[in-house]
């Protein structure tokens, strides 16, 4: 084969199936991801309102609404799955990584608001209608799940502060502590996940301070009531 | 009171295993890639001796043995990638593979004066696993590593730098044929890359500039050889080239 023939062959290969079609696939993928991001923003707006003073009472109804939106998410993720060959998940992973982490966070946050439980990766994947094992199909990568959990930890520390402000001392917010010790069992490399985890200790501190202060606040109020 | 949280530690432990497995595999692949790079570079260094030794075949044979060693490492990469998504780990091993392509195509050019094809490269990366004792029918398992067209292109792009060096040093040894052969070959490769142009991956386009520089040096060297070669005593030919390429490098520095 001459040099010219070799390059013609390579050029043909590049423009055929594998390489150039990636551009076309990317367009489709980006469109679906944009739609997913829109839905994620709606869920976020809905759940973020719990930080407002009036928000706490409305938590059950917000969770119900959020669950409906997750139905939409499942449909949209279903569409995303069809936009590329299943075995090329990691080729395009970067394009949906951000929104998937967001959705993992939102799913875990919604469940926490309802039941004060931390969702497992399997449960998150179930809410999103995707797999956990790569070989079974479009899956939730372990690092994306962990990133979602860490985003939630941040959100919970914020919730701790705001619930005290709203006069609600009863929220058990020790969950960050458990998250921290769980994460300590993991060996994190020096990557974005690790940096997020480093931020966790500030969230944990914040929650503990708020919790302690709120306990003292409760005690003071009881004493004051008793002396009257 | 709210229900107790699920046993966090146990499921974190499973995540810990999965994360470790992924990271460990990545590390192993990076190590293999590094070893491949080192041994491929040594092979290229060895191959440059063909311009100054009488027995070219001896150098080629020694290089062959080195490349066999590299292929054993590539086989280990193939083992690691079995059942995995190649895109997840490509970044870990692509440097080594590109260096291997550079070495093996250099070897091929010295022996055959042609460009090794992607198919020829990949044929040598089909590994047959001998059937282990207990297997009933004793069917051998086949394991392959396939170099992608992109990695092939990037390796060939780097090859052009070595060819330029080979051209210059062959002149210094009074070899009047090799420079012109290399020049013609290099031009064909350059034309091939021009044909692909910007339609290829971004990393390929980036190498085009260096490729043009290498080609310029070689073409200018051949021009000087042709026009003034007969005037210059053989033992001074090398000096003409070193000063000429030094001039060109200076120009580039000022540009």
Short mmCIF file of C-alpha atoms in Angstrom, two decimals:
data_model
loop_
_atom_site.label_atom_id
_atom_site.label_comp_id
_atom_site.label_asym_id
_atom_site.label_seq_id
_atom_site.Cartn_x
_atom_site.Cartn_y
_atom_site.Cartn_z
CA UNK A 1 0.00 0.00 0.00
CA UNK A 2 1.46 3.35 -0.94
CA UNK A 3 1.51 6.32 1.39
CA UNK A 4 -1.29 7.99 -0.56
CA UNK A 5 -3.44 4.89 -0.41
CA UNK A 6 -2.83 4.59 3.33
CA UNK A 7 -4.02 8.15 3.99
CA UNK A 8 -7.04 7.71 1.74
CA UNK A 9 -7.96 4.67 3.76
CA UNK A 10 -7.53 6.56 7.04
CA UNK A 11 -9.54 9.51 5.74
CA UNK A 12 -12.35 7.21 4.69
CA UNK A 13 -12.29 5.60 8.11
CA UNK A 14 -12.37 8.97 9.86
CA UNK A 15 -15.37 10.17 7.88
CA UNK A 16 -17.25 6.91 8.10
CA UNK A 17 -19.14 5.45 11.04
CA UNK A 18 -16.92 6.03 14.01
CA UNK A 19 -15.40 9.49 13.94
CA UNK A 20 -17.40 12.07 11.96
CA UNK A 21 -20.71 10.65 13.03
CA UNK A 22 -19.66 11.59 16.54
CA UNK A 23 -20.41 15.20 15.56
CA UNK A 24 -23.93 14.26 14.57
CA UNK A 25 -24.41 12.17 17.70
CA UNK A 26 -23.14 15.05 19.82
CA UNK A 27 -25.78 17.39 18.44
CA UNK A 28 -28.54 14.99 19.44
CA UNK A 29 -26.96 14.32 22.82
CA UNK A 30 -26.60 18.02 23.56
CA UNK A 31 -30.26 18.65 22.75
CA UNK A 32 -31.49 16.00 25.17
CA UNK A 33 -29.03 17.13 27.86
CA UNK A 34 -30.36 20.69 27.55
CA UNK A 35 -33.89 19.43 28.13
CA UNK A 36 -32.70 17.40 31.12
CA UNK A 37 -30.95 20.43 32.56
CA UNK A 38 -34.17 22.40 32.27
CA UNK A 39 -36.07 19.76 34.23
CA UNK A 40 -33.27 19.63 36.81
CA UNK A 41 -33.54 23.40 37.26
CA UNK A 42 -37.28 23.08 37.84
CA UNK A 43 -36.74 20.45 40.51
CA UNK A 44 -34.02 22.58 42.10
CA UNK A 45 -36.25 25.66 42.20
CA UNK A 46 -38.98 23.59 43.78
CA UNK A 47 -36.80 22.02 46.46
CA UNK A 48 -34.76 25.13 47.19
CA UNK A 49 -37.86 26.86 48.43
CA UNK A 50 -37.64 24.79 51.60
CA UNK A 51 -35.01 27.25 52.78
CA UNK A 52 -37.66 29.94 53.07
CA UNK A 53 -39.38 30.32 56.44
CA UNK A 54 -42.73 29.27 55.03
CA UNK A 55 -41.08 26.48 53.09
CA UNK A 56 -40.85 23.93 55.87
CA UNK A 57 -44.57 23.31 56.17
CA UNK A 58 -44.86 22.77 52.46
CA UNK A 59 -42.23 20.04 52.29
CA UNK A 60 -44.61 17.11 51.74
CA UNK A 61 -46.38 18.80 48.82
CA UNK A 62 -43.07 19.86 47.30
CA UNK A 63 -41.78 16.30 47.49
CA UNK A 64 -44.88 15.04 45.74
CA UNK A 65 -44.42 17.58 42.95
CA UNK A 66 -40.74 16.70 42.71
CA UNK A 67 -41.60 13.05 42.30
CA UNK A 68 -43.78 13.95 39.30
CA UNK A 69 -40.87 15.82 37.76
CA UNK A 70 -38.65 12.79 38.27
CA UNK A 71 -41.10 10.90 36.08
CA UNK A 72 -40.23 13.36 33.34
CA UNK A 73 -36.54 12.88 34.10
CA UNK A 74 -36.89 9.13 33.62
CA UNK A 75 -38.49 9.67 30.23
CA UNK A 76 -35.83 12.14 29.17
CA UNK A 77 -32.97 9.89 30.31
CA UNK A 78 -34.67 7.13 28.35
CA UNK A 79 -34.35 9.29 25.25
CA UNK A 80 -30.72 10.06 25.99
CA UNK A 81 -29.91 6.37 26.14
CA UNK A 82 -31.04 5.96 22.54
CA UNK A 83 -28.85 8.69 21.12
CA UNK A 84 -25.61 6.71 21.00
CA UNK A 85 -24.30 3.13 20.91
CA UNK A 86 -24.59 1.70 24.41
CA UNK A 87 -20.95 0.57 24.57
CA UNK A 88 -19.67 4.13 24.01
CA UNK A 89 -20.94 5.53 27.32
CA UNK A 90 -17.56 6.89 28.39
CA UNK A 91 -16.85 8.43 25.03
CA UNK A 92 -19.64 10.97 25.62
CA UNK A 93 -19.80 10.84 29.40
CA UNK A 94 -18.49 14.39 29.83
CA UNK A 95 -21.59 15.79 28.17
CA UNK A 96 -24.08 14.59 30.74
CA UNK A 97 -21.84 14.24 33.75
CA UNK A 98 -22.83 17.62 35.22
CA UNK A 99 -26.57 17.17 34.88
CA UNK A 100 -26.43 13.58 36.12
CA UNK A 101 -24.61 14.67 39.27
CA UNK A 102 -27.24 17.36 39.77
CA UNK A 103 -30.04 14.84 39.37
CA UNK A 104 -28.38 12.43 41.80
CA UNK A 105 -28.18 15.27 44.32
CA UNK A 106 -31.80 16.28 43.76
CA UNK A 107 -33.08 12.72 44.11
CA UNK A 108 -31.12 12.19 47.32
CA UNK A 109 -32.22 15.59 48.66
CA UNK A 110 -35.87 14.91 47.96
CA UNK A 111 -35.71 11.58 49.78
CA UNK A 112 -33.88 13.19 52.68
CA UNK A 113 -36.57 15.86 53.03
CA UNK A 114 -39.19 13.15 53.18
CA UNK A 115 -37.55 10.63 55.44
CA UNK A 116 -34.18 11.94 56.71
CA UNK A 117 -32.51 8.95 55.06
CA UNK A 118 -29.47 8.90 52.82
CA UNK A 119 -30.21 7.22 49.51
CA UNK A 120 -27.97 4.49 48.25
CA UNK A 121 -26.59 4.53 44.74
CA UNK A 122 -28.99 1.77 43.71
CA UNK A 123 -31.96 3.78 44.95
CA UNK A 124 -30.83 6.92 43.14
CA UNK A 125 -30.37 4.96 39.93
CA UNK A 126 -33.85 3.54 40.34
CA UNK A 127 -35.43 6.98 40.69
CA UNK A 128 -33.62 8.07 37.56
CA UNK A 129 -34.50 4.89 35.71
CA UNK A 130 -30.91 3.95 34.92
CA UNK A 131 -28.54 1.11 35.71
CA UNK A 132 -25.77 0.80 38.27
CA UNK A 133 -23.62 -1.69 36.43
CA UNK A 134 -21.99 -0.41 33.24
CA UNK A 135 -22.52 -3.63 31.34
CA UNK A 136 -26.27 -3.49 31.84
CA UNK A 137 -26.63 -0.19 30.02
CA UNK A 138 -26.65 3.55 30.68
CA UNK A 139 -25.45 3.66 34.26
CA UNK A 140 -24.71 5.95 37.20
CA UNK A 141 -20.96 6.09 37.64
CA UNK A 142 -19.87 5.69 41.25
CA UNK A 143 -18.06 9.03 41.20
CA UNK A 144 -21.10 10.86 39.89
CA UNK A 145 -23.23 9.41 42.68
CA UNK A 146 -20.64 10.48 45.27
CA UNK A 147 -20.49 13.97 43.79
CA UNK A 148 -24.29 14.20 44.07
CA UNK A 149 -24.13 13.14 47.71
CA UNK A 150 -21.53 15.79 48.46
CA UNK A 151 -23.63 18.49 46.80
CA UNK A 152 -26.42 17.38 49.09
CA UNK A 153 -24.18 17.70 52.13
CA UNK A 154 -23.64 21.35 51.22
CA UNK A 155 -27.34 21.84 50.81
CA UNK A 156 -28.02 20.27 54.20
CA UNK A 157 -25.59 22.55 55.97
CA UNK A 158 -27.41 25.49 54.43
CA UNK A 159 -30.71 23.96 55.50
CA UNK A 160 -29.44 23.63 59.06
CA UNK A 161 -28.75 27.34 59.26
CA UNK A 162 -32.05 28.33 57.70
CA UNK A 163 -34.19 26.01 59.73
CA UNK A 164 -32.88 27.53 62.96
CA UNK A 165 -33.59 30.98 61.59
CA UNK A 166 -37.11 29.83 60.82
CA UNK A 167 -37.47 28.64 64.39
CA UNK A 168 -37.33 24.94 63.58
CA UNK A 169 -34.88 23.30 65.97
CA UNK A 170 -36.09 19.79 65.46
CA UNK A 171 -34.41 18.89 62.26
CA UNK A 172 -31.97 16.11 62.85
CA UNK A 173 -29.04 17.21 60.82
CA UNK A 174 -26.34 14.95 62.05
CA UNK A 175 -26.35 13.19 58.75
CA UNK A 176 -23.33 15.08 57.54
CA UNK A 177 -21.29 13.43 60.25
CA UNK A 178 -22.19 10.02 58.99
CA UNK A 179 -21.42 11.12 55.46
CA UNK A 180 -18.02 12.28 56.58
CA UNK A 181 -17.05 9.01 58.25
CA UNK A 182 -18.38 7.07 55.28
CA UNK A 183 -16.28 9.12 52.92
CA UNK A 184 -13.22 8.59 55.07
CA UNK A 185 -13.43 4.94 54.18
CA UNK A 186 -12.99 5.79 50.54
CA UNK A 187 -9.63 6.38 48.92
CA UNK A 188 -10.11 9.52 46.94
CA UNK A 189 -7.59 10.62 44.39
CA UNK A 190 -6.59 14.23 43.85
CA UNK A 191 -9.48 15.04 41.55
CA UNK A 192 -12.63 17.19 41.55
CA UNK A 193 -14.44 14.66 43.76
CA UNK A 194 -11.70 14.94 46.34
CA UNK A 195 -11.89 18.73 46.30
CA UNK A 196 -15.64 18.57 46.90
CA UNK A 197 -15.06 16.18 49.77
CA UNK A 198 -12.57 18.57 51.33
CA UNK A 199 -15.37 21.13 51.37
CA UNK A 200 -17.50 18.67 53.32
CA UNK A 201 -15.66 19.24 56.58
CA UNK A 202 -16.69 22.90 56.55
CA UNK A 203 -20.28 21.84 55.96
CA UNK A 204 -20.06 19.38 58.84
CA UNK A 205 -18.61 22.00 61.19
CA UNK A 206 -21.31 24.44 60.24
CA UNK A 207 -24.08 21.93 60.90
CA UNK A 208 -22.63 20.93 64.27
CA UNK A 209 -22.31 24.54 65.39
CA UNK A 210 -25.86 25.27 64.34
CA UNK A 211 -27.15 22.12 66.02
CA UNK A 212 -25.36 22.83 69.29
CA UNK A 213 -26.48 26.44 69.32
CA UNK A 214 -30.03 25.42 68.61
CA UNK A 215 -30.01 22.92 71.48
CA UNK A 216 -28.82 25.64 73.83
CA UNK A 217 -31.42 27.96 72.43
CA UNK A 218 -34.15 25.43 73.19
CA UNK A 219 -32.92 24.99 76.74
CA UNK A 220 -32.88 28.75 77.35
CA UNK A 221 -36.45 29.08 76.10
CA UNK A 222 -37.62 26.30 78.43
CA UNK A 223 -35.89 27.92 81.40
CA UNK A 224 -37.39 31.27 80.54
CA UNK A 225 -40.81 29.66 80.30
CA UNK A 226 -40.29 27.94 83.68
CA UNK A 227 -39.35 31.17 85.48
CA UNK A 228 -42.41 33.06 84.39
CA UNK B 1 -38.80 10.60 65.45
CA UNK B 2 -37.40 9.97 61.98
CA UNK B 3 -36.47 6.42 60.95
CA UNK B 4 -32.79 5.52 61.42
CA UNK B 5 -30.46 5.97 58.46
CA UNK B 6 -29.52 2.84 56.53
CA UNK B 7 -26.16 1.28 57.43
CA UNK B 8 -24.00 3.82 55.67
CA UNK B 9 -20.70 2.16 56.32
CA UNK B 10 -21.48 -1.04 54.50
CA UNK B 11 -22.52 0.54 51.29
CA UNK B 12 -19.69 3.04 51.45
CA UNK B 13 -17.37 0.05 51.69
CA UNK B 14 -18.71 -1.33 48.42
CA UNK B 15 -18.24 2.03 46.79
CA UNK B 16 -14.73 2.11 48.21
CA UNK B 17 -13.92 -1.19 46.50
CA UNK B 18 -15.35 -0.08 43.18
CA UNK B 19 -13.49 3.22 43.29
CA UNK B 20 -10.23 1.50 44.21
CA UNK B 21 -10.58 -1.05 41.42
CA UNK B 22 -11.10 1.70 38.89
CA UNK B 23 -8.16 3.77 40.12
CA UNK B 24 -5.85 0.76 40.37
CA UNK B 25 -6.58 -0.27 36.81
CA UNK B 26 -5.92 3.25 35.60
CA UNK B 27 -2.58 3.26 37.44
CA UNK B 28 -1.54 -0.08 35.98
CA UNK B 29 -2.32 1.16 32.49
CA UNK B 30 -0.36 4.36 33.03
CA UNK B 31 2.66 2.30 34.18
CA UNK B 32 2.43 0.02 31.17
CA UNK B 33 2.16 3.03 28.89
CA UNK B 34 5.28 4.54 30.47
CA UNK B 35 7.27 1.33 30.04
CA UNK B 36 6.18 1.13 26.41
CA UNK B 37 7.23 4.74 25.85
CA UNK B 38 10.68 4.18 27.35
CA UNK B 39 11.42 1.02 25.43
CA UNK B 40 10.06 2.47 22.16
CA UNK B 41 12.27 5.54 22.53
CA UNK B 42 15.28 3.28 23.14
CA UNK B 43 14.40 1.38 19.98
CA UNK B 44 14.27 4.58 17.96
CA UNK B 45 17.61 5.66 19.37
CA UNK B 46 19.07 2.31 18.40
CA UNK B 47 17.62 2.52 14.89
CA UNK B 48 19.35 5.84 14.23
CA UNK B 49 22.64 3.94 14.23
CA UNK B 50 21.87 2.51 10.80
CA UNK B 51 23.26 5.65 9.20
CA UNK B 52 26.70 5.05 10.67
CA UNK B 53 27.22 1.29 10.89
CA UNK B 54 28.06 -1.13 8.07
CA UNK B 55 25.61 -3.87 9.12
CA UNK B 56 22.10 -2.42 8.97
CA UNK B 57 20.46 -5.83 9.33
CA UNK B 58 22.11 -6.39 12.71
CA UNK B 59 20.61 -3.17 14.07
CA UNK B 60 17.20 -4.07 12.65
CA UNK B 61 17.29 -7.50 14.26
CA UNK B 62 18.23 -6.08 17.64
CA UNK B 63 15.42 -3.53 17.29
CA UNK B 64 13.00 -6.33 16.43
CA UNK B 65 13.76 -8.00 19.74
CA UNK B 66 13.12 -4.76 21.62
CA UNK B 67 9.80 -4.32 19.84
CA UNK B 68 8.82 -7.88 20.76
CA UNK B 69 9.30 -6.82 24.38
CA UNK B 70 7.09 -3.78 23.84
CA UNK B 71 4.40 -5.98 22.35
CA UNK B 72 4.36 -8.06 25.52
CA UNK B 73 3.44 -4.91 27.42
CA UNK B 74 0.74 -4.10 24.87
CA UNK B 75 -0.61 -7.58 25.45
CA UNK B 76 -0.89 -6.77 29.15
CA UNK B 77 -2.82 -3.63 28.25
CA UNK B 78 -5.16 -5.79 26.22
CA UNK B 79 -5.64 -8.05 29.26
CA UNK B 80 -6.52 -5.06 31.44
CA UNK B 81 -8.99 -3.74 28.89
CA UNK B 82 -10.81 -7.02 28.46
CA UNK B 83 -14.52 -6.32 29.02
CA UNK B 84 -13.91 -2.63 29.70
CA UNK B 85 -15.07 0.51 27.93
CA UNK B 86 -11.96 1.55 25.99
CA UNK B 87 -12.88 5.24 26.11
CA UNK B 88 -12.75 5.24 29.87
CA UNK B 89 -9.05 4.37 29.89
CA UNK B 90 -7.78 5.61 26.53
CA UNK B 91 -6.06 8.63 28.02
CA UNK B 92 -3.99 6.33 30.23
CA UNK B 93 -2.35 4.33 27.46
CA UNK B 94 -2.45 6.51 24.35
CA UNK B 95 1.02 8.08 24.88
CA UNK B 96 2.72 4.69 24.91
CA UNK B 97 0.81 3.46 21.89
CA UNK B 98 1.71 6.53 19.85
CA UNK B 99 5.38 6.04 20.73
CA UNK B 100 5.14 2.39 19.70
CA UNK B 101 3.65 3.36 16.33
CA UNK B 102 6.52 5.79 15.86
CA UNK B 103 9.12 3.10 16.61
CA UNK B 104 7.59 0.35 14.53
CA UNK B 105 6.99 2.59 11.52
CA UNK B 106 10.57 3.88 11.73
CA UNK B 107 11.81 0.28 11.75
CA UNK B 108 9.59 -0.53 8.78
CA UNK B 109 10.81 2.43 6.75
CA UNK B 110 14.46 1.59 7.29
CA UNK B 111 13.90 -1.96 6.09
CA UNK B 112 11.32 -1.45 3.33
CA UNK B 113 11.41 2.24 2.49
CA UNK B 114 7.60 2.29 2.75
CA UNK B 115 4.99 3.33 5.29
CA UNK B 116 3.70 0.56 7.52
CA UNK B 117 -0.07 0.29 7.30
CA UNK B 118 -2.43 0.36 10.26
CA UNK B 119 -3.46 -3.15 9.36
CA UNK B 120 0.10 -4.43 9.47
CA UNK B 121 0.56 -2.86 12.90
CA UNK B 122 -2.62 -4.41 14.25
CA UNK B 123 -1.90 -7.83 12.81
CA UNK B 124 1.12 -8.01 15.08
CA UNK B 125 -1.09 -7.14 18.07
CA UNK B 126 -3.21 -10.27 17.94
CA UNK B 127 -2.18 -12.42 20.86
CA UNK B 128 -3.02 -16.06 21.20
CA UNK B 129 -3.42 -17.33 24.73
CA UNK B 130 -2.30 -20.90 25.12
CA UNK B 131 -5.15 -23.05 26.46
CA UNK B 132 -4.77 -23.68 30.16
CA UNK B 133 -4.61 -27.25 31.47
CA UNK B 134 -8.21 -27.98 32.41
CA UNK B 135 -10.02 -26.57 29.35
CA UNK B 136 -11.96 -29.33 27.61
CA UNK B 137 -11.56 -28.66 23.89
CA UNK B 138 -8.31 -26.77 24.33
CA UNK B 139 -9.49 -23.86 22.16
CA UNK B 140 -6.90 -21.08 22.23
CA UNK B 141 -8.17 -17.70 23.36
CA UNK B 142 -7.44 -14.75 21.13
CA UNK B 143 -6.75 -11.37 22.66
CA UNK B 144 -6.33 -8.29 20.49
CA UNK B 145 -5.25 -4.73 20.90
CA UNK B 146 -6.23 -2.50 18.03
CA UNK B 147 -4.48 0.81 17.45
CA UNK B 148 -7.05 3.45 16.48
CA UNK B 149 -6.65 5.48 13.26
CA UNK B 150 -6.09 8.59 15.38
CA UNK B 151 -3.28 7.06 17.45
CA UNK B 152 -1.77 5.75 14.22
CA UNK B 153 -1.81 9.23 12.67
CA UNK B 154 -0.27 10.80 15.76
CA UNK B 155 2.51 8.20 15.83
CA UNK B 156 3.26 8.72 12.13
CA UNK B 157 3.29 12.49 12.64
CA UNK B 158 6.00 12.06 15.28
CA UNK B 159 7.89 9.69 12.97
CA UNK B 160 8.55 12.59 10.61
CA UNK B 161 10.79 14.24 13.20
CA UNK B 162 12.96 11.14 13.39
CA UNK B 163 13.08 10.89 9.61
CA UNK B 164 14.34 14.44 9.41
CA UNK B 165 17.10 13.61 11.88
CA UNK B 166 17.95 10.51 9.90
CA UNK B 167 18.19 12.51 6.70
CA UNK B 168 20.58 15.04 8.18
CA UNK B 169 22.83 12.47 9.81
CA UNK B 170 22.98 10.30 6.69
CA UNK B 171 24.38 13.23 4.75
CA UNK B 172 27.05 13.66 7.38
CA UNK B 173 28.13 10.12 6.67
CA UNK B 174 28.47 10.68 2.97
CA UNK B 175 25.30 8.81 2.08
CA UNK B 176 23.95 10.55 -1.02
CA UNK B 177 20.90 8.32 -1.58
CA UNK B 178 19.09 8.25 1.75
CA UNK B 179 18.44 12.02 1.97
CA UNK B 180 16.50 12.00 -1.29
CA UNK B 181 14.58 8.85 -0.38
CA UNK B 182 13.64 10.30 2.96
CA UNK B 183 12.68 13.59 1.37
CA UNK B 184 10.34 11.94 -1.08
CA UNK B 185 8.78 9.78 1.63
CA UNK B 186 8.36 12.68 4.00
CA UNK B 187 6.69 14.72 1.28
CA UNK B 188 4.19 11.92 0.68
CA UNK B 189 3.38 11.77 4.38
CA UNK B 190 3.00 15.53 4.54
CA UNK B 191 0.68 15.47 1.53
CA UNK B 192 -1.33 12.76 3.21
CA UNK B 193 -1.79 14.88 6.33
CA UNK B 194 -2.70 17.88 4.19
CA UNK B 195 -5.35 15.80 2.51
CA UNK B 196 -6.88 14.99 5.88
CA UNK B 197 -6.46 18.64 6.87
CA UNK B 198 -8.76 19.80 9.62
CA UNK B 199 -11.26 17.01 9.20
CA UNK B 200 -9.25 14.84 11.52
CA UNK B 201 -9.09 15.05 15.30
CA UNK B 202 -7.77 18.24 16.83
CA UNK B 203 -4.56 16.62 18.11
CA UNK B 204 -3.61 15.70 14.55
CA UNK B 205 -4.08 19.24 13.25
CA UNK B 206 -1.81 20.50 15.99
CA UNK B 207 1.10 18.41 14.70
CA UNK B 208 0.83 19.71 11.15
CA UNK B 209 2.98 22.76 11.87
CA UNK B 210 5.94 20.74 13.19
CA UNK B 211 5.54 18.38 10.26
CA UNK B 212 5.88 21.25 7.78
CA UNK B 213 9.03 22.43 9.53
CA UNK B 214 10.61 18.99 9.32
CA UNK B 215 9.74 18.76 5.66
CA UNK B 216 11.22 22.20 4.95
CA UNK B 217 14.50 21.26 6.58
CA UNK B 218 14.75 18.10 4.57
CA UNK B 219 13.80 19.70 1.28
CA UNK B 220 16.29 22.53 1.80
CA UNK B 221 18.98 20.00 2.69
CA UNK B 222 18.36 18.08 -0.52
CA UNK B 223 18.42 21.29 -2.51
CA UNK B 224 21.80 22.23 -1.07
CA UNK B 225 23.10 18.74 -1.70
CA UNK B 226 21.96 18.84 -5.30
CA UNK B 227 23.13 22.28 -6.14
CA UNK B 228 26.35 22.43 -4.23
CA UNK B 229 27.12 18.86 -3.30
CA UNK B 230 29.60 18.33 -6.06
CA UNK B 231 31.52 21.45 -5.10
CA UNK B 232 32.02 20.49 -1.52
CA UNK B 233 34.58 17.91 -0.41
CA UNK B 234 32.81 14.95 1.19
CA UNK B 235 34.35 15.44 4.60
CA UNK B 236 32.93 18.93 4.74
CA UNK B 237 29.37 18.01 3.68
CA UNK B 238 28.25 17.46 7.24
CA UNK B 239 29.41 20.97 8.15
CA UNK B 240 27.36 22.50 5.33
CA UNK B 241 24.23 20.89 6.70
CA UNK B 242 24.82 21.67 10.30
CA UNK B 243 25.42 25.31 9.53
CA UNK B 244 22.48 25.43 7.18
CA UNK B 245 20.04 23.89 9.65
CA UNK B 246 21.50 26.12 12.38
CA UNK B 247 20.69 29.12 10.17
CA UNK B 248 17.15 27.91 9.66
CA UNK B 249 16.71 27.37 13.41
CA UNK B 250 17.93 30.88 14.03
CA UNK B 251 15.43 32.25 11.53
CA UNK B 252 12.67 30.37 13.27
CA UNK B 253 13.78 31.82 16.58
CA UNK B 254 13.52 35.35 15.27
CA UNK B 255 10.19 34.84 13.54
#
